[in-house]
């Protein structure tokens, strides 16, 4: 299943990917070279891969679904700078350490019910980032109150509404992974609280 509003035609789908890439790069694009290697975590059938491939030297996509990856390979035919694979749902292998300049994840972690798996991805992203590399990702956000914490603890998470985090929790998780937080902010929409984090792997 692909959670995107613009799906009725291939053109609409491609435009939605372009808009999301522009959105994700809006506050970090100026720090990136066209020679960068970029990773899309949870790439699906490649909605954001194509516009990323037009901007950067090398683009990788990883997804837990072999069917999504099969379709992504079909859609990315002819783009020699794109490589995709199905992963084990817990880490980013077979990427090597310090191989990536920018890692992105949008509308993906919000579908993971187990918060430890999300934390694992953040830790493994540290591994694959080059020193100075950037990581921008999004999770479900929630209020930092006792009531919200109780609701989260009692909720039955699934692959539609996964784990939710306060900004404080996500700042702590990101820091524990070894990443420096450049910014964290919540995008509020009706029934949506998207928490974004922009982080960087420290240079030696």
Short mmCIF file of C-alpha atoms in Angstrom, two decimals:
data_model
loop_
_atom_site.label_atom_id
_atom_site.label_comp_id
_atom_site.label_asym_id
_atom_site.label_seq_id
_atom_site.Cartn_x
_atom_site.Cartn_y
_atom_site.Cartn_z
CA UNK A 1 0.00 0.00 0.00
CA UNK A 2 1.28 3.45 -0.93
CA UNK A 3 0.11 6.29 1.28
CA UNK A 4 0.06 9.21 -1.13
CA UNK A 5 -2.82 11.45 -2.15
CA UNK A 6 -1.85 11.86 -5.80
CA UNK A 7 -2.02 8.40 -7.28
CA UNK A 8 -4.66 8.41 -10.01
CA UNK A 9 -2.16 8.98 -12.83
CA UNK A 10 1.56 8.39 -13.18
CA UNK A 11 2.03 12.12 -13.78
CA UNK A 12 0.26 13.06 -10.53
CA UNK A 13 2.28 10.46 -8.65
CA UNK A 14 5.56 11.80 -10.06
CA UNK A 15 4.59 15.37 -9.21
CA UNK A 16 3.83 14.40 -5.62
CA UNK A 17 7.31 12.89 -5.36
CA UNK A 18 8.85 16.05 -6.75
CA UNK A 19 6.94 18.20 -4.25
CA UNK A 20 7.99 16.01 -1.35
CA UNK A 21 11.64 16.09 -2.40
CA UNK A 22 11.54 19.88 -2.65
CA UNK A 23 9.91 20.00 0.78
CA UNK A 24 12.46 17.68 2.36
CA UNK A 25 15.38 19.57 0.84
CA UNK A 26 13.99 23.05 1.54
CA UNK A 27 16.09 23.59 4.66
CA UNK A 28 19.12 21.43 3.83
CA UNK A 29 19.56 21.51 0.06
CA UNK A 30 22.06 24.35 0.19
CA UNK A 31 24.46 22.12 2.14
CA UNK A 32 24.50 19.35 -0.47
CA UNK A 33 26.62 18.83 -3.56
CA UNK A 34 25.26 17.33 -6.79
CA UNK A 35 27.97 14.69 -6.20
CA UNK A 36 26.23 13.50 -3.03
CA UNK A 37 25.11 9.93 -2.38
CA UNK A 38 21.54 9.93 -1.05
CA UNK A 39 19.50 7.23 0.70
CA UNK A 40 15.69 7.07 0.79
CA UNK A 41 14.60 4.86 3.71
CA UNK A 42 11.22 3.32 2.91
CA UNK A 43 11.34 4.20 -0.77
CA UNK A 44 8.27 2.19 -1.81
CA UNK A 45 8.00 2.07 -5.60
CA UNK A 46 10.27 5.09 -5.92
CA UNK A 47 8.03 8.13 -5.62
CA UNK A 48 10.96 10.26 -4.41
CA UNK A 49 13.77 8.31 -6.07
CA UNK A 50 13.25 9.77 -9.52
CA UNK A 51 13.47 13.46 -8.51
CA UNK A 52 16.39 12.66 -6.20
CA UNK A 53 18.18 10.93 -9.08
CA UNK A 54 17.85 14.10 -11.14
CA UNK A 55 19.63 16.09 -8.43
CA UNK A 56 22.35 13.80 -7.07
CA UNK A 57 25.12 11.55 -8.35
CA UNK A 58 23.96 8.36 -6.62
CA UNK A 59 20.63 7.44 -5.04
CA UNK A 60 19.82 4.36 -2.97
CA UNK A 61 16.38 3.17 -1.94
CA UNK A 62 15.49 0.56 0.65
CA UNK A 63 12.10 -0.89 1.56
CA UNK A 64 10.86 -3.83 3.61
CA UNK A 65 8.50 -4.95 0.82
CA UNK A 66 10.02 -7.08 -1.98
CA UNK A 67 6.98 -6.25 -4.13
CA UNK A 68 7.57 -2.51 -3.71
CA UNK A 69 11.21 -2.99 -4.66
CA UNK A 70 10.25 -5.06 -7.71
CA UNK A 71 8.01 -2.23 -8.90
CA UNK A 72 10.62 0.38 -8.04
CA UNK A 73 13.13 -1.41 -10.25
CA UNK A 74 10.64 -1.35 -13.12
CA UNK A 75 9.93 2.37 -12.64
CA UNK A 76 13.62 3.26 -12.33
CA UNK A 77 14.69 1.48 -15.52
CA UNK A 78 17.07 3.70 -17.44
CA UNK A 79 18.25 5.57 -14.32
CA UNK A 80 21.73 4.17 -13.91
CA UNK A 81 22.42 6.14 -10.73
CA UNK A 82 19.61 4.47 -8.73
CA UNK A 83 20.02 1.26 -6.72
CA UNK A 84 17.24 -0.32 -4.64
CA UNK A 85 16.87 -3.41 -2.47
CA UNK A 86 14.54 -5.05 0.05
CA UNK A 87 15.94 -4.98 3.56
CA UNK A 88 15.21 -6.98 6.71
CA UNK A 89 13.09 -4.23 8.30
CA UNK A 90 15.66 -3.45 10.99
CA UNK A 91 18.82 -2.05 9.41
CA UNK A 92 20.31 -0.68 6.21
CA UNK A 93 22.57 -3.52 5.12
CA UNK A 94 24.31 -4.05 2.74
CA UNK A 95 25.27 -0.37 2.79
CA UNK A 96 28.81 0.09 4.04
CA UNK A 97 29.84 2.41 6.84
CA UNK A 98 30.29 6.07 5.88
CA UNK A 99 28.81 5.67 2.39
CA UNK A 100 25.95 8.22 2.46
CA UNK A 101 25.92 12.03 2.38
CA UNK A 102 22.18 12.41 3.01
CA UNK A 103 19.57 10.02 4.38
CA UNK A 104 15.86 10.84 4.12
CA UNK A 105 12.73 9.18 5.47
CA UNK A 106 9.24 10.58 4.96
CA UNK A 107 5.89 8.96 5.84
CA UNK A 108 7.66 5.71 6.73
CA UNK A 109 8.63 5.53 10.41
CA UNK A 110 5.07 6.55 11.31
CA UNK A 111 3.93 3.10 10.16
CA UNK A 112 6.30 1.15 12.43
CA UNK A 113 4.52 0.02 15.63
CA UNK A 114 7.70 -0.86 17.57
CA UNK A 115 9.61 2.24 18.71
CA UNK A 116 12.79 0.18 19.17
CA UNK A 117 12.85 -0.60 15.44
CA UNK A 118 12.66 3.12 14.66
CA UNK A 119 15.49 3.77 17.11
CA UNK A 120 17.47 0.98 15.43
CA UNK A 121 17.11 2.63 12.04
CA UNK A 122 18.34 5.93 13.48
CA UNK A 123 21.39 4.21 14.97
CA UNK A 124 22.17 2.37 11.72
CA UNK A 125 21.80 5.59 9.75
CA UNK A 126 24.62 6.98 11.87
CA UNK A 127 26.73 4.03 10.70
CA UNK A 128 26.16 4.59 6.98
CA UNK A 129 26.50 8.39 7.05
CA UNK A 130 29.80 9.99 6.13
CA UNK A 131 31.21 12.42 8.71
CA UNK A 132 29.27 15.63 8.19
CA UNK A 133 26.43 13.71 6.52
CA UNK A 134 22.81 14.75 7.10
CA UNK A 135 19.73 12.80 8.16
CA UNK A 136 16.24 14.26 7.85
CA UNK A 137 13.36 12.09 8.97
CA UNK A 138 9.76 12.24 10.15
CA UNK A 139 7.84 10.34 12.83
CA UNK A 140 4.44 10.70 14.46
CA UNK A 141 4.69 13.40 17.10
CA UNK A 142 2.73 13.70 20.33
CA UNK A 143 2.34 16.15 23.18
CA UNK A 144 4.81 15.95 26.05
CA UNK A 145 2.15 15.45 28.75
CA UNK A 146 1.31 12.67 31.19
CA UNK A 147 -2.08 12.23 29.52
CA UNK A 148 -0.54 11.84 26.05
CA UNK A 149 2.03 9.40 27.44
CA UNK A 150 -0.72 7.28 29.00
CA UNK A 151 -2.70 7.26 25.75
CA UNK A 152 0.39 6.17 23.84
CA UNK A 153 1.15 3.41 26.34
CA UNK A 154 -2.40 2.05 26.10
CA UNK A 155 -2.80 2.38 22.34
CA UNK A 156 -2.85 -0.66 20.08
CA UNK A 157 -0.29 0.30 17.47
CA UNK A 158 -0.46 -1.13 13.99
CA UNK A 159 1.21 -0.48 10.65
CA UNK A 160 -1.10 2.47 9.99
CA UNK A 161 -0.68 4.34 13.27
CA UNK A 162 2.74 3.38 14.55
CA UNK A 163 4.71 4.65 17.53
CA UNK A 164 4.50 8.31 18.51
CA UNK A 165 7.26 10.40 20.07
CA UNK A 166 7.58 13.69 21.88
CA UNK A 167 10.20 16.09 20.56
CA UNK A 168 12.17 15.53 23.77
CA UNK A 169 12.16 11.75 23.27
CA UNK A 170 13.27 12.03 19.68
CA UNK A 171 16.01 14.51 20.53
CA UNK A 172 17.28 12.05 23.14
CA UNK A 173 17.10 9.08 20.75
CA UNK A 174 18.91 10.97 18.02
CA UNK A 175 21.62 12.15 20.38
CA UNK A 176 22.09 8.63 21.76
CA UNK A 177 22.74 7.46 18.20
CA UNK A 178 25.65 9.91 18.05
CA UNK A 179 23.99 12.47 15.80
CA UNK A 180 23.94 16.23 16.35
CA UNK A 181 20.45 17.71 16.12
CA UNK A 182 20.30 20.75 13.85
CA UNK A 183 16.55 21.27 14.17
CA UNK A 184 13.35 19.57 15.30
CA UNK A 185 9.85 20.83 14.62
CA UNK A 186 6.26 19.63 14.37
CA UNK A 187 4.02 20.17 11.37
CA UNK A 188 0.44 20.37 12.64
CA UNK A 189 -2.47 19.48 10.36
CA UNK A 190 -5.96 18.15 11.18
CA UNK A 191 -5.41 14.70 12.71
CA UNK A 192 -1.71 14.88 11.76
CA UNK A 193 1.27 15.76 13.92
CA UNK A 194 4.41 15.17 11.88
CA UNK A 195 7.59 15.55 13.91
CA UNK A 196 10.63 16.31 11.74
CA UNK A 197 14.23 16.00 12.83
CA UNK A 198 17.30 17.24 10.96
CA UNK A 199 20.53 15.79 12.30
CA UNK A 200 24.17 15.54 11.30
CA UNK A 201 26.94 13.05 11.89
CA UNK A 202 29.80 14.93 13.54
CA UNK A 203 33.05 15.37 11.64
CA UNK A 204 36.24 14.20 13.37
#
